[in-house]
Short mmCIF file of C-alpha atoms and ligand atoms in Angstrom, two decimals:
data_model
loop_
_atom_site.label_atom_id
_atom_site.label_comp_id
_atom_site.label_asym_id
_atom_site.label_seq_id
_atom_site.Cartn_x
_atom_site.Cartn_y
_atom_site.Cartn_z
CA MET A 15 -31.93 39.79 -110.74
CA ILE A 16 -30.76 38.99 -114.27
CA LYS A 17 -33.34 38.07 -116.87
CA VAL A 18 -32.82 34.70 -118.50
CA SER A 19 -34.33 33.62 -121.77
CA SER A 20 -34.09 30.51 -123.87
CA THR A 21 -32.76 30.70 -127.38
CA ARG A 22 -32.17 28.22 -130.18
CA ARG A 23 -29.47 30.04 -132.04
CA LEU A 24 -26.46 31.83 -130.72
CA ASP A 25 -26.28 35.45 -131.86
CA ARG A 26 -22.95 37.12 -131.57
CA THR A 27 -22.20 37.55 -127.87
CA ASP A 28 -19.56 39.06 -125.62
CA VAL A 29 -19.21 36.07 -123.31
CA LEU A 30 -20.20 32.50 -124.04
CA ILE A 31 -20.29 30.07 -121.12
CA VAL A 32 -19.57 26.43 -121.91
CA PHE A 33 -19.05 23.50 -119.56
CA ALA A 34 -16.28 20.91 -119.44
CA GLU A 35 -16.71 17.68 -117.55
CA GLU A 36 -14.10 16.19 -115.27
CA PRO A 37 -12.57 13.04 -116.81
CA SER A 38 -13.50 9.89 -114.93
CA SER A 39 -9.93 8.60 -114.66
CA LYS A 40 -6.65 10.48 -114.41
CA ASP A 41 -5.18 9.53 -117.76
CA VAL A 42 -8.23 10.33 -119.85
CA LYS A 43 -7.84 13.84 -121.27
CA PRO A 44 -11.00 15.94 -121.32
CA LEU A 45 -12.11 15.64 -124.91
CA HIS A 46 -14.75 18.11 -125.84
CA LYS A 47 -16.61 19.40 -128.77
CA TRP A 48 -18.65 22.47 -128.02
CA ASP A 49 -21.52 22.74 -130.47
CA ALA A 50 -21.92 26.43 -129.80
CA LEU A 51 -18.42 27.11 -131.12
CA SER A 52 -17.03 26.50 -134.59
CA GLY A 53 -15.10 23.25 -135.05
CA ASP A 54 -11.84 25.18 -135.23
CA SER A 55 -12.49 27.20 -132.03
CA SER A 56 -13.58 24.06 -130.27
CA ARG A 57 -10.31 22.31 -131.10
CA ARG A 58 -8.18 25.29 -130.07
CA LEU A 59 -10.08 25.61 -126.81
CA ALA A 60 -9.53 21.93 -126.01
CA ALA A 61 -5.82 22.47 -126.56
CA ALA A 62 -5.80 25.57 -124.35
CA LEU A 63 -7.56 23.69 -121.58
CA GLU A 64 -5.00 20.95 -121.74
CA LYS A 65 -2.16 23.45 -121.39
CA GLU A 66 -3.93 25.04 -118.43
CA ASN A 67 -4.28 21.62 -116.83
CA PHE A 68 -7.98 22.35 -116.48
CA ARG A 69 -9.57 19.41 -114.70
CA GLY A 70 -13.24 20.34 -115.00
CA LYS A 71 -13.88 20.38 -111.27
CA VAL A 72 -17.06 22.12 -110.09
CA GLY A 73 -16.28 25.74 -109.28
CA GLN A 74 -13.26 25.88 -111.60
CA THR A 75 -13.42 28.41 -114.43
CA PHE A 76 -11.17 29.42 -117.32
CA VAL A 77 -11.46 32.58 -119.40
CA TRP A 78 -10.43 32.21 -123.02
CA HIS A 79 -10.15 35.00 -125.54
CA ALA A 80 -11.79 33.14 -128.32
CA GLY A 81 -11.91 35.58 -131.17
CA ASP A 82 -14.61 33.28 -132.49
CA SER A 83 -17.10 34.77 -134.90
CA ARG A 84 -19.85 34.08 -132.35
CA ALA A 85 -18.17 34.96 -129.06
CA GLU A 86 -15.54 37.46 -128.06
CA ARG A 87 -14.67 35.54 -124.91
CA VAL A 88 -15.47 32.08 -123.62
CA ILE A 89 -15.79 31.08 -119.97
CA VAL A 90 -15.26 27.37 -119.50
CA ALA A 91 -16.84 26.14 -116.28
CA GLY A 92 -16.01 22.80 -114.69
CA ALA A 93 -19.08 20.55 -114.48
CA GLY A 94 -17.59 17.76 -112.37
CA LYS A 95 -17.82 14.10 -113.19
CA ALA A 96 -20.69 13.24 -115.52
CA ALA A 97 -21.72 10.19 -113.50
CA SER A 98 -22.13 12.08 -110.23
CA ARG A 99 -23.44 15.46 -111.36
CA ASP A 100 -26.65 16.41 -109.56
CA VAL A 101 -28.69 19.60 -109.13
CA ASP A 102 -26.42 20.94 -106.38
CA MET A 103 -23.24 20.51 -108.45
CA THR A 104 -24.90 21.99 -111.53
CA ILE A 105 -26.01 25.10 -109.65
CA ARG A 106 -22.50 25.50 -108.22
CA ALA A 107 -20.91 25.07 -111.65
CA ALA A 108 -23.19 27.59 -113.38
CA GLY A 109 -22.96 29.95 -110.40
CA ALA A 110 -19.17 30.02 -110.68
CA ALA A 111 -19.46 30.86 -114.38
CA ALA A 112 -21.88 33.72 -113.71
CA LYS A 113 -19.63 35.09 -110.97
CA LYS A 114 -16.69 34.99 -113.36
CA ALA A 115 -18.71 36.72 -116.10
CA LYS A 116 -19.52 39.49 -113.64
CA GLU A 117 -15.88 39.76 -112.61
CA ILE A 118 -14.66 40.20 -116.19
CA GLY A 119 -17.33 42.79 -116.91
CA ALA A 120 -19.37 40.77 -119.38
CA THR A 121 -21.88 42.87 -121.26
CA LYS A 122 -23.77 40.17 -123.11
CA VAL A 123 -23.87 36.58 -121.91
CA ALA A 124 -24.95 33.35 -123.55
CA CYS A 125 -24.68 29.91 -121.98
CA ALA A 126 -24.53 26.49 -123.59
CA LEU A 127 -25.87 23.58 -121.52
CA PRO A 128 -23.68 20.71 -120.29
CA PRO A 129 -24.86 17.22 -121.30
CA ALA A 130 -28.07 16.48 -119.37
CA GLY A 131 -26.97 13.03 -118.21
CA LYS A 132 -29.00 11.52 -115.38
CA LEU A 133 -30.61 14.88 -114.59
CA GLY A 134 -32.71 14.88 -117.74
CA GLU A 135 -33.14 17.81 -120.11
CA GLU A 136 -35.43 19.91 -117.93
CA ARG A 137 -33.71 19.56 -114.56
CA ASN A 138 -30.36 20.18 -116.19
CA ALA A 139 -31.52 23.39 -117.85
CA GLN A 140 -33.37 24.51 -114.73
CA ALA A 141 -30.33 24.00 -112.50
CA VAL A 142 -28.02 25.85 -114.91
CA THR A 143 -30.46 28.75 -115.11
CA GLU A 144 -30.83 28.90 -111.32
CA GLY A 145 -27.06 28.84 -110.96
CA LEU A 146 -26.64 31.72 -113.42
CA ILE A 147 -29.19 33.90 -111.64
CA LEU A 148 -27.94 33.08 -108.14
CA GLY A 149 -24.29 33.50 -109.09
CA ALA A 150 -24.97 36.89 -110.69
CA TYR A 151 -26.97 38.11 -107.69
CA GLU A 152 -25.68 41.18 -105.94
CA PHE A 153 -27.01 43.10 -102.95
CA ASP A 154 -26.11 46.66 -103.84
CA LYS A 155 -29.10 48.53 -102.44
CA TYR A 156 -26.84 50.37 -99.99
CA ARG A 157 -24.02 51.27 -102.40
CA GLN A 158 -23.82 54.53 -104.22
CA ALA A 159 -20.94 53.48 -106.42
CA LYS A 160 -21.74 50.16 -108.04
CA GLU A 161 -18.50 48.21 -107.99
CA THR A 162 -19.17 45.90 -110.87
CA LYS A 163 -21.68 46.58 -113.54
CA ALA A 164 -23.25 43.17 -113.76
CA PHE A 165 -24.76 41.97 -117.02
CA GLU A 166 -28.51 42.18 -116.90
CA ALA A 167 -29.56 39.26 -119.04
CA ALA A 168 -28.41 35.87 -120.23
CA GLU A 169 -29.54 33.53 -122.96
CA VAL A 170 -29.45 29.79 -122.44
CA LEU A 171 -29.03 27.78 -125.60
CA GLY A 172 -31.62 25.08 -126.19
CA ALA A 173 -33.25 25.28 -122.76
CA PRO A 174 -36.87 24.09 -122.54
CA GLU A 175 -39.09 27.14 -121.86
CA ARG A 176 -40.65 25.44 -118.84
CA ALA A 177 -37.25 24.88 -117.25
CA VAL A 178 -36.33 28.54 -117.58
CA LYS A 179 -39.67 29.60 -116.17
CA LEU A 180 -39.39 27.29 -113.15
CA ALA A 181 -35.79 28.34 -112.57
CA GLU A 182 -36.86 31.97 -112.55
CA ILE A 183 -39.58 31.29 -109.98
CA PHE A 184 -37.21 29.33 -107.71
CA ALA A 185 -34.35 31.81 -108.08
CA ARG A 186 -36.59 34.85 -107.59
CA ALA A 187 -37.87 33.39 -104.32
CA THR A 188 -34.30 32.64 -103.20
CA VAL A 189 -33.24 36.19 -104.05
CA TYR A 190 -36.26 37.51 -102.15
CA ALA A 191 -34.99 35.70 -99.04
CA ARG A 192 -31.41 36.85 -99.59
CA ASP A 193 -32.51 40.48 -99.86
CA LEU A 194 -34.44 40.26 -96.59
CA VAL A 195 -31.55 38.59 -94.75
CA ASN A 196 -28.98 41.01 -96.15
CA THR A 197 -31.02 44.05 -95.15
CA PRO A 198 -29.49 45.42 -91.93
CA ALA A 199 -31.50 44.89 -88.74
CA GLY A 200 -32.02 48.65 -88.49
CA ASP A 201 -34.12 48.47 -91.64
CA CYS A 202 -35.50 45.00 -91.04
CA ALA A 203 -37.25 45.02 -87.68
CA PRO A 204 -40.31 42.87 -86.89
CA ARG A 205 -42.61 45.56 -88.33
CA HIS A 206 -40.71 45.40 -91.62
CA LEU A 207 -41.21 41.64 -91.79
CA ALA A 208 -44.91 42.26 -91.12
CA GLU A 209 -45.04 44.80 -93.95
CA ALA A 210 -43.25 42.41 -96.29
CA ALA A 211 -45.79 39.72 -95.41
CA LYS A 212 -48.71 42.06 -96.09
CA ARG A 213 -47.32 42.81 -99.53
CA LEU A 214 -47.64 39.09 -100.31
CA ALA A 215 -51.38 39.09 -99.67
CA GLY A 216 -53.65 38.55 -102.65
CA SER A 217 -54.14 35.89 -105.29
CA ASN A 218 -55.08 33.12 -102.87
CA VAL A 219 -52.61 34.16 -100.16
CA LYS A 220 -54.15 35.43 -96.91
CA VAL A 221 -52.01 37.35 -94.45
CA THR A 222 -52.78 38.17 -90.82
CA VAL A 223 -50.48 40.17 -88.55
CA TRP A 224 -50.91 40.34 -84.81
CA GLY A 225 -49.52 43.16 -82.70
CA GLN A 226 -48.95 43.40 -78.97
CA LYS A 227 -52.69 43.39 -78.11
CA GLU A 228 -53.58 40.17 -79.92
CA ILE A 229 -50.37 38.47 -78.81
CA GLU A 230 -51.12 39.32 -75.17
CA LYS A 231 -54.69 38.12 -75.57
CA LYS A 232 -53.41 34.82 -76.92
CA GLY A 233 -51.11 34.50 -73.91
CA MET A 234 -47.95 34.14 -75.97
CA GLY A 235 -45.65 34.79 -73.04
CA GLY A 236 -42.65 33.34 -74.83
CA LEU A 237 -42.79 35.81 -77.71
CA ILE A 238 -43.60 38.66 -75.33
CA GLY A 239 -40.78 37.75 -72.95
CA ILE A 240 -38.17 37.77 -75.69
CA GLY A 241 -39.58 40.76 -77.57
CA LYS A 242 -40.12 43.16 -74.69
CA GLY A 243 -36.43 43.97 -74.25
CA SER A 244 -36.50 45.94 -77.49
CA ASP A 245 -38.01 49.28 -78.48
CA GLU A 246 -39.12 47.63 -81.72
CA PRO A 247 -42.55 46.07 -81.17
CA TYR A 248 -42.86 42.31 -81.69
CA HIS A 249 -45.34 40.82 -84.15
CA PHE A 250 -46.82 37.48 -85.05
CA ILE A 251 -47.31 36.86 -88.76
CA MET A 252 -49.60 34.24 -90.28
CA LEU A 253 -49.97 33.35 -93.94
CA LYS A 254 -52.19 30.89 -95.73
CA TRP A 255 -52.17 29.49 -99.23
CA GLU A 256 -55.53 27.86 -99.88
CA GLY A 257 -54.96 24.61 -101.76
CA LYS A 258 -57.51 22.19 -103.19
CA LYS A 259 -60.41 21.27 -100.91
CA GLY A 260 -59.56 18.31 -98.70
CA SER A 261 -55.88 18.48 -99.63
CA LYS A 262 -52.99 17.98 -97.23
CA LYS A 263 -52.20 20.84 -94.86
CA VAL A 264 -48.54 21.74 -94.37
CA ALA A 265 -47.49 24.30 -91.76
CA ILE A 266 -44.15 26.06 -92.09
CA VAL A 267 -42.79 28.04 -89.16
CA GLY A 268 -39.83 30.42 -89.44
CA LYS A 269 -37.74 31.93 -86.67
CA GLY A 270 -37.99 35.70 -87.06
CA ILE A 271 -35.45 37.20 -84.65
CA THR A 272 -34.53 40.28 -86.67
CA PHE A 273 -31.46 40.85 -84.52
CA ASP A 274 -30.00 38.60 -81.86
CA SER A 275 -27.78 40.52 -79.45
CA GLY A 276 -28.09 37.57 -77.07
CA GLY A 277 -30.17 39.69 -74.70
CA LEU A 278 -28.72 40.17 -71.20
CA CYS A 279 -26.59 37.07 -71.84
CA ILE A 280 -25.04 39.32 -74.44
CA LYS A 281 -22.97 37.88 -77.26
CA PRO A 282 -19.33 38.88 -77.70
CA ALA A 283 -18.82 41.35 -80.58
CA ASP A 284 -17.44 38.62 -82.80
CA GLY A 285 -20.52 36.45 -82.47
CA MET A 286 -22.95 39.34 -82.87
CA GLY A 287 -21.61 40.62 -86.18
CA THR A 288 -23.88 38.61 -88.44
CA MET A 289 -26.93 38.36 -86.20
CA LYS A 290 -29.17 40.23 -88.63
CA CYS A 291 -29.33 36.76 -90.20
CA ASP A 292 -31.36 35.40 -87.31
CA MET A 293 -34.60 35.86 -89.27
CA SER A 294 -33.46 33.57 -92.09
CA GLY A 295 -36.15 31.02 -91.22
CA ALA A 296 -38.78 33.76 -91.46
CA ALA A 297 -37.28 34.92 -94.76
CA ALA A 298 -37.54 31.38 -96.14
CA VAL A 299 -41.21 31.19 -95.13
CA LEU A 300 -42.05 34.57 -96.71
CA ALA A 301 -40.06 33.69 -99.83
CA THR A 302 -41.97 30.43 -100.15
CA PHE A 303 -45.26 32.31 -100.07
CA SER A 304 -43.94 34.78 -102.64
CA ALA A 305 -43.69 31.89 -105.12
CA LEU A 306 -46.86 29.92 -104.30
CA PRO A 307 -49.12 31.97 -106.61
CA ASP A 308 -46.80 31.01 -109.49
CA LEU A 309 -46.45 27.36 -108.54
CA LYS A 310 -50.02 26.81 -107.33
CA PRO A 311 -49.47 23.66 -105.25
CA ASP A 312 -52.48 21.44 -104.51
CA CYS A 313 -51.81 21.32 -100.79
CA THR A 314 -52.77 24.02 -98.31
CA VAL A 315 -49.77 25.83 -96.85
CA TYR A 316 -49.79 27.74 -93.57
CA GLY A 317 -46.95 30.03 -92.56
CA TYR A 318 -46.18 31.29 -89.05
CA ILE A 319 -43.53 33.80 -88.05
CA PRO A 320 -42.80 34.92 -84.49
CA ALA A 321 -40.98 38.20 -85.13
CA ALA A 322 -39.01 39.94 -82.39
CA GLU A 323 -35.70 41.62 -81.68
CA ASN A 324 -33.60 40.07 -78.89
CA MET A 325 -32.23 43.10 -77.02
CA THR A 326 -31.06 44.26 -73.64
CA GLY A 327 -33.54 47.06 -72.87
CA GLY A 328 -34.72 47.93 -69.36
CA SER A 329 -37.61 45.51 -69.60
CA ALA A 330 -35.61 42.67 -71.13
CA VAL A 331 -36.19 39.17 -69.83
CA LYS A 332 -33.74 38.32 -67.03
CA THR A 333 -32.07 34.99 -66.42
CA GLY A 334 -34.18 32.98 -64.06
CA ASP A 335 -37.42 34.60 -65.25
CA VAL A 336 -40.25 32.21 -65.95
CA LEU A 337 -42.42 32.76 -69.03
CA ARG A 338 -45.88 31.26 -69.47
CA THR A 339 -46.43 30.23 -73.09
CA ALA A 340 -49.71 30.07 -75.03
CA SER A 341 -49.81 26.32 -74.39
CA GLY A 342 -49.85 26.92 -70.65
CA ARG A 343 -46.44 25.35 -70.22
CA THR A 344 -43.83 27.47 -68.48
CA ILE A 345 -40.21 28.13 -69.48
CA GLU A 346 -37.41 29.13 -67.16
CA VAL A 347 -35.12 31.37 -69.19
CA ASN A 348 -31.72 30.40 -67.87
CA ASN A 349 -30.04 31.78 -70.99
CA THR A 350 -31.51 34.79 -72.80
CA ASP A 351 -29.46 33.88 -75.87
CA ALA A 352 -31.48 30.69 -76.38
CA GLU A 353 -34.36 32.90 -77.51
CA GLY A 354 -35.33 31.23 -80.78
CA ARG A 355 -36.87 28.14 -79.20
CA VAL A 356 -38.87 30.32 -76.81
CA VAL A 357 -40.59 32.32 -79.55
CA LEU A 358 -41.00 29.22 -81.71
CA ALA A 359 -42.78 27.42 -78.86
CA ASP A 360 -45.62 29.95 -79.02
CA ALA A 361 -45.66 29.90 -82.82
CA MET A 362 -46.01 26.12 -82.84
CA THR A 363 -48.89 26.27 -80.38
CA VAL A 364 -50.82 28.68 -82.58
CA ALA A 365 -49.91 26.62 -85.67
CA ARG A 366 -51.37 23.49 -84.13
CA GLU A 367 -54.72 25.20 -83.67
CA ASP A 368 -55.09 25.09 -87.47
CA HIS A 369 -54.68 21.27 -87.35
CA PRO A 370 -51.99 20.91 -90.00
CA ASP A 371 -51.09 17.39 -91.15
CA GLU A 372 -47.45 18.22 -90.65
CA MET A 373 -45.33 21.04 -89.37
CA ILE A 374 -41.87 22.08 -90.55
CA ASP A 375 -39.87 24.75 -88.75
CA LEU A 376 -36.79 26.51 -90.08
CA ALA A 377 -34.55 28.28 -87.60
CA THR A 378 -31.03 29.62 -87.23
CA LEU A 379 -31.24 27.94 -83.86
CA THR A 380 -27.84 26.86 -82.61
CA GLY A 381 -24.15 27.54 -83.05
CA ALA A 382 -23.75 23.89 -82.05
CA CYS A 383 -25.33 22.80 -85.33
CA VAL A 384 -22.75 24.88 -87.21
CA VAL A 385 -20.02 23.13 -85.24
CA ALA A 386 -21.54 19.74 -86.09
CA LEU A 387 -22.29 20.19 -89.79
CA GLY A 388 -20.45 23.32 -90.91
CA ASP A 389 -21.92 26.09 -93.01
CA GLN A 390 -23.21 24.11 -95.97
CA VAL A 391 -25.46 21.53 -94.35
CA ALA A 392 -28.63 21.98 -92.31
CA GLY A 393 -29.52 19.63 -89.46
CA MET A 394 -32.88 17.89 -89.80
CA PHE A 395 -34.59 16.67 -86.64
CA THR A 396 -37.93 14.94 -86.97
CA ASN A 397 -40.30 12.58 -85.19
CA ASP A 398 -41.65 11.21 -88.48
CA ASP A 399 -39.79 8.98 -90.95
CA ASN A 400 -42.13 9.81 -93.84
CA LEU A 401 -41.58 13.51 -93.41
CA ALA A 402 -37.83 12.85 -93.20
CA ALA A 403 -37.93 10.96 -96.50
CA GLY A 404 -40.06 13.65 -98.17
CA LEU A 405 -37.80 16.47 -97.06
CA ASP A 406 -34.67 14.55 -97.94
CA ALA A 407 -35.96 13.94 -101.47
CA ALA A 408 -37.11 17.55 -101.84
CA SER A 409 -33.73 18.87 -100.72
CA LYS A 410 -31.96 16.68 -103.27
CA ARG A 411 -34.22 17.91 -106.06
CA ALA A 412 -33.56 21.46 -104.90
CA GLY A 413 -29.80 21.02 -104.61
CA GLU A 414 -29.66 21.87 -100.91
CA ARG A 415 -28.06 19.73 -98.23
CA LEU A 416 -29.89 18.34 -95.18
CA TRP A 417 -28.57 15.74 -92.78
CA ARG A 418 -30.82 13.92 -90.35
CA MET A 419 -29.75 14.19 -86.72
CA PRO A 420 -30.93 12.16 -83.75
CA ILE A 421 -33.37 13.36 -81.11
CA VAL A 422 -31.90 11.70 -78.04
CA ALA A 423 -34.69 11.32 -75.49
CA GLU A 424 -32.25 10.84 -72.60
CA TYR A 425 -30.92 14.39 -73.09
CA ARG A 426 -34.31 15.80 -72.11
CA GLU A 427 -32.95 15.57 -68.53
CA LEU A 428 -30.63 18.46 -69.34
CA LEU A 429 -33.60 20.78 -69.77
CA LYS A 430 -35.20 20.00 -66.41
CA SER A 431 -35.96 23.14 -64.43
CA GLU A 432 -36.21 23.42 -60.64
CA ILE A 433 -39.14 25.81 -60.85
CA ALA A 434 -40.74 25.62 -64.31
CA ASP A 435 -41.86 22.95 -66.78
CA ILE A 436 -38.65 23.27 -68.80
CA LYS A 437 -35.60 25.50 -69.04
CA ASN A 438 -34.37 26.86 -72.34
CA SER A 439 -30.73 25.81 -72.19
CA GLY A 440 -28.92 22.78 -70.86
CA GLY A 441 -25.22 23.34 -71.27
CA ARG A 442 -22.77 22.73 -74.08
CA GLY A 443 -22.99 19.06 -75.06
CA GLY A 444 -25.40 18.23 -77.87
CA GLY A 445 -26.62 21.81 -78.17
CA ALA A 446 -28.43 21.32 -81.46
CA ILE A 447 -30.19 18.21 -80.12
CA GLN A 448 -31.25 20.12 -77.03
CA GLY A 449 -32.82 22.75 -79.25
CA ALA A 450 -34.77 20.05 -81.07
CA LEU A 451 -35.83 18.38 -77.81
CA PHE A 452 -37.13 21.70 -76.55
CA LEU A 453 -39.16 22.33 -79.71
CA GLN A 454 -40.49 18.77 -79.69
CA GLU A 455 -42.33 19.57 -76.45
CA TRP A 456 -44.50 21.95 -78.46
CA ALA A 457 -44.87 19.67 -81.46
CA GLY A 458 -46.28 16.90 -79.30
CA ASP A 459 -47.23 13.88 -81.39
CA GLN A 460 -47.82 16.06 -84.43
CA PRO A 461 -45.64 14.98 -87.42
CA TRP A 462 -42.97 17.67 -87.27
CA ALA A 463 -39.53 18.43 -88.63
CA HIS A 464 -37.09 21.03 -87.39
CA LEU A 465 -34.44 22.31 -89.78
CA ASP A 466 -31.56 24.00 -87.97
CA ILE A 467 -30.22 26.30 -90.69
CA ALA A 468 -27.77 28.29 -88.53
CA GLY A 469 -24.91 27.12 -90.77
CA PRO A 470 -26.14 27.32 -94.37
CA ALA A 471 -28.37 30.41 -93.99
CA TRP A 472 -25.30 32.61 -94.17
CA THR A 473 -21.94 32.55 -95.92
CA ASP A 474 -19.03 34.62 -94.61
CA LYS A 475 -16.74 34.08 -97.57
CA GLY A 476 -19.28 33.49 -100.34
CA LEU A 477 -20.03 30.38 -102.36
CA SER A 478 -19.75 29.83 -106.09
CA PHE A 479 -23.46 30.63 -106.42
CA CYS A 480 -23.69 33.24 -103.69
CA GLN A 481 -21.95 36.43 -102.66
CA PRO A 482 -21.01 36.76 -98.97
CA GLY A 483 -24.16 37.19 -96.86
CA GLY A 484 -27.57 35.55 -96.81
CA THR A 485 -27.91 32.48 -99.02
CA GLY A 486 -31.68 31.98 -99.15
CA PHE A 487 -31.17 28.45 -97.88
CA GLY A 488 -34.32 26.38 -97.43
CA VAL A 489 -36.50 28.23 -99.91
CA ARG A 490 -35.99 25.84 -102.81
CA THR A 491 -36.37 22.77 -100.59
CA LEU A 492 -39.66 24.09 -99.23
CA LEU A 493 -40.91 24.88 -102.73
CA GLU A 494 -39.94 21.41 -103.95
CA TYR A 495 -41.59 19.89 -100.92
CA VAL A 496 -44.94 21.65 -101.10
CA THR A 497 -45.29 21.26 -104.86
CA ALA A 498 -44.78 17.50 -104.46
CA GLN A 499 -47.65 17.12 -101.95
CA GLY A 500 -51.08 15.93 -103.00
CA LYS A 501 -49.83 14.51 -106.26
N1 BES B 11 -29.14 32.79 -83.29
C1 BES B 11 -28.32 31.98 -82.47
C2 BES B 11 -27.71 30.80 -83.20
C3 BES B 11 -26.77 31.08 -84.33
C4 BES B 11 -25.41 30.95 -84.16
C5 BES B 11 -27.24 31.39 -85.59
C6 BES B 11 -24.54 31.18 -85.19
C7 BES B 11 -26.37 31.62 -86.64
C8 BES B 11 -25.03 31.49 -86.44
C9 BES B 11 -29.13 31.46 -81.31
O1 BES B 11 -30.15 32.26 -80.86
C10 BES B 11 -28.20 31.29 -80.15
O2 BES B 11 -27.66 32.26 -79.69
N2 BES B 11 -28.02 30.05 -79.71
C11 BES B 11 -27.18 29.76 -78.61
C12 BES B 11 -27.90 28.74 -77.76
C13 BES B 11 -27.28 28.52 -76.41
C14 BES B 11 -27.33 29.79 -75.58
C15 BES B 11 -28.05 27.42 -75.72
C16 BES B 11 -25.87 29.18 -79.14
O3 BES B 11 -25.90 28.52 -80.18
O4 BES B 11 -24.85 29.48 -78.55
MN1 MN B 12 -29.51 33.70 -79.43
ZN1 ZN B 13 -30.94 33.53 -82.20
#
């Protein structure tokens, strides 16, 4: 991860990043004066942009060989329209600039801030810094030959220290999640998630890991049923951040299927290719805990991760098998590929024993949610309007996109089983809603929200602020959410 610092004065640099806003109407030319450049350079750059027909759209970049006394090269990054620019757009804009800087082999990078506008000084600087770090991120642990030698540090001109510090905490947590998701399933089995969790213990974070014995004792037949088809032992991971006495208690639950082959209802090769990402919910929970000691929220945060590999071994769950969960309720597994909800059911039961005030689960749960919302928006299902409002606001502050979806009670029919209390799959229509309806059975009347992150947890082609692979989606929303509680 690159190191970002704040500076007041621009020393001579290789690459200077500046932003250009999109004009609000077609005939207004983008008129800019960049304080970081000399008046003469600034005028010549404006002319060059005009010739290039540079519109200032978010994601657009332009490399200019400045020959300025302060910068060898300038990257102009589109910042979008001033009136509509939010955290999300700012991260995308800065991410694109950082990606470009990497691409052109920048050795030393400085970045001037776009006008703060409605974001305010701090948010603006924080979002730019997050975008720079996330855009520069690379997962090269498995490469011998490093393709691009990324710059290792960047200076942001005139950024408030606090903004840079917060950005570093948020970005580091996001990168933590990306690294876990990008690590191949062969090196990221349930026991590796358990080890990662244990490394987070300390400074007010308690970590407990259950193995087969404890899980059997607890009667978590859902987790056992899904996990037993693999040679990799399943685990159940619990974390706790102790907040102020008497403060709100928030439980976060993350789906930790370290590889989803589909089980005996095996996935076609095409659909299986990226299934190391099926622990993205777990990664978001662990990443959140990695940042809590820095952010020190007032509220108490509990984390729960059912970790298992969904495989086809000789003892794998068979279609038609009935599993008895820790709650006592039974599940007919009519599709072994709908495994996430089965392990989450047990996790939610154990979570409720700690009496949280609210429970939020994150899961790469359904392909149907990807069909509905695409790969940049998570589906939010919740039985509580307050929680919906809180998460919606947190996601906007974080620059991540959530969209509330309906929980249609009538569709519960689809999950009726002939022999058990519920079956785990009910056909194609409304697949994401079915997943939520299933989980709701284990949430009961507890305020609960389910975030289906199957789309945004992963990017095939890459985004302006993310290389292809895991995105770390959800981490920044969770951090925004928990730090806003008890205030
Ligand atoms: N892990 C998948 C969902 C998924 C799909 C995540 C695409 C990321 C990208 C999940 O376990 C699954 O297989 N869901 C099934 C459910 C169905 C069998 C009811 C699906 O979506 O097809
Ligand atoms: Mn599956
Ligand atoms: Zn899955």
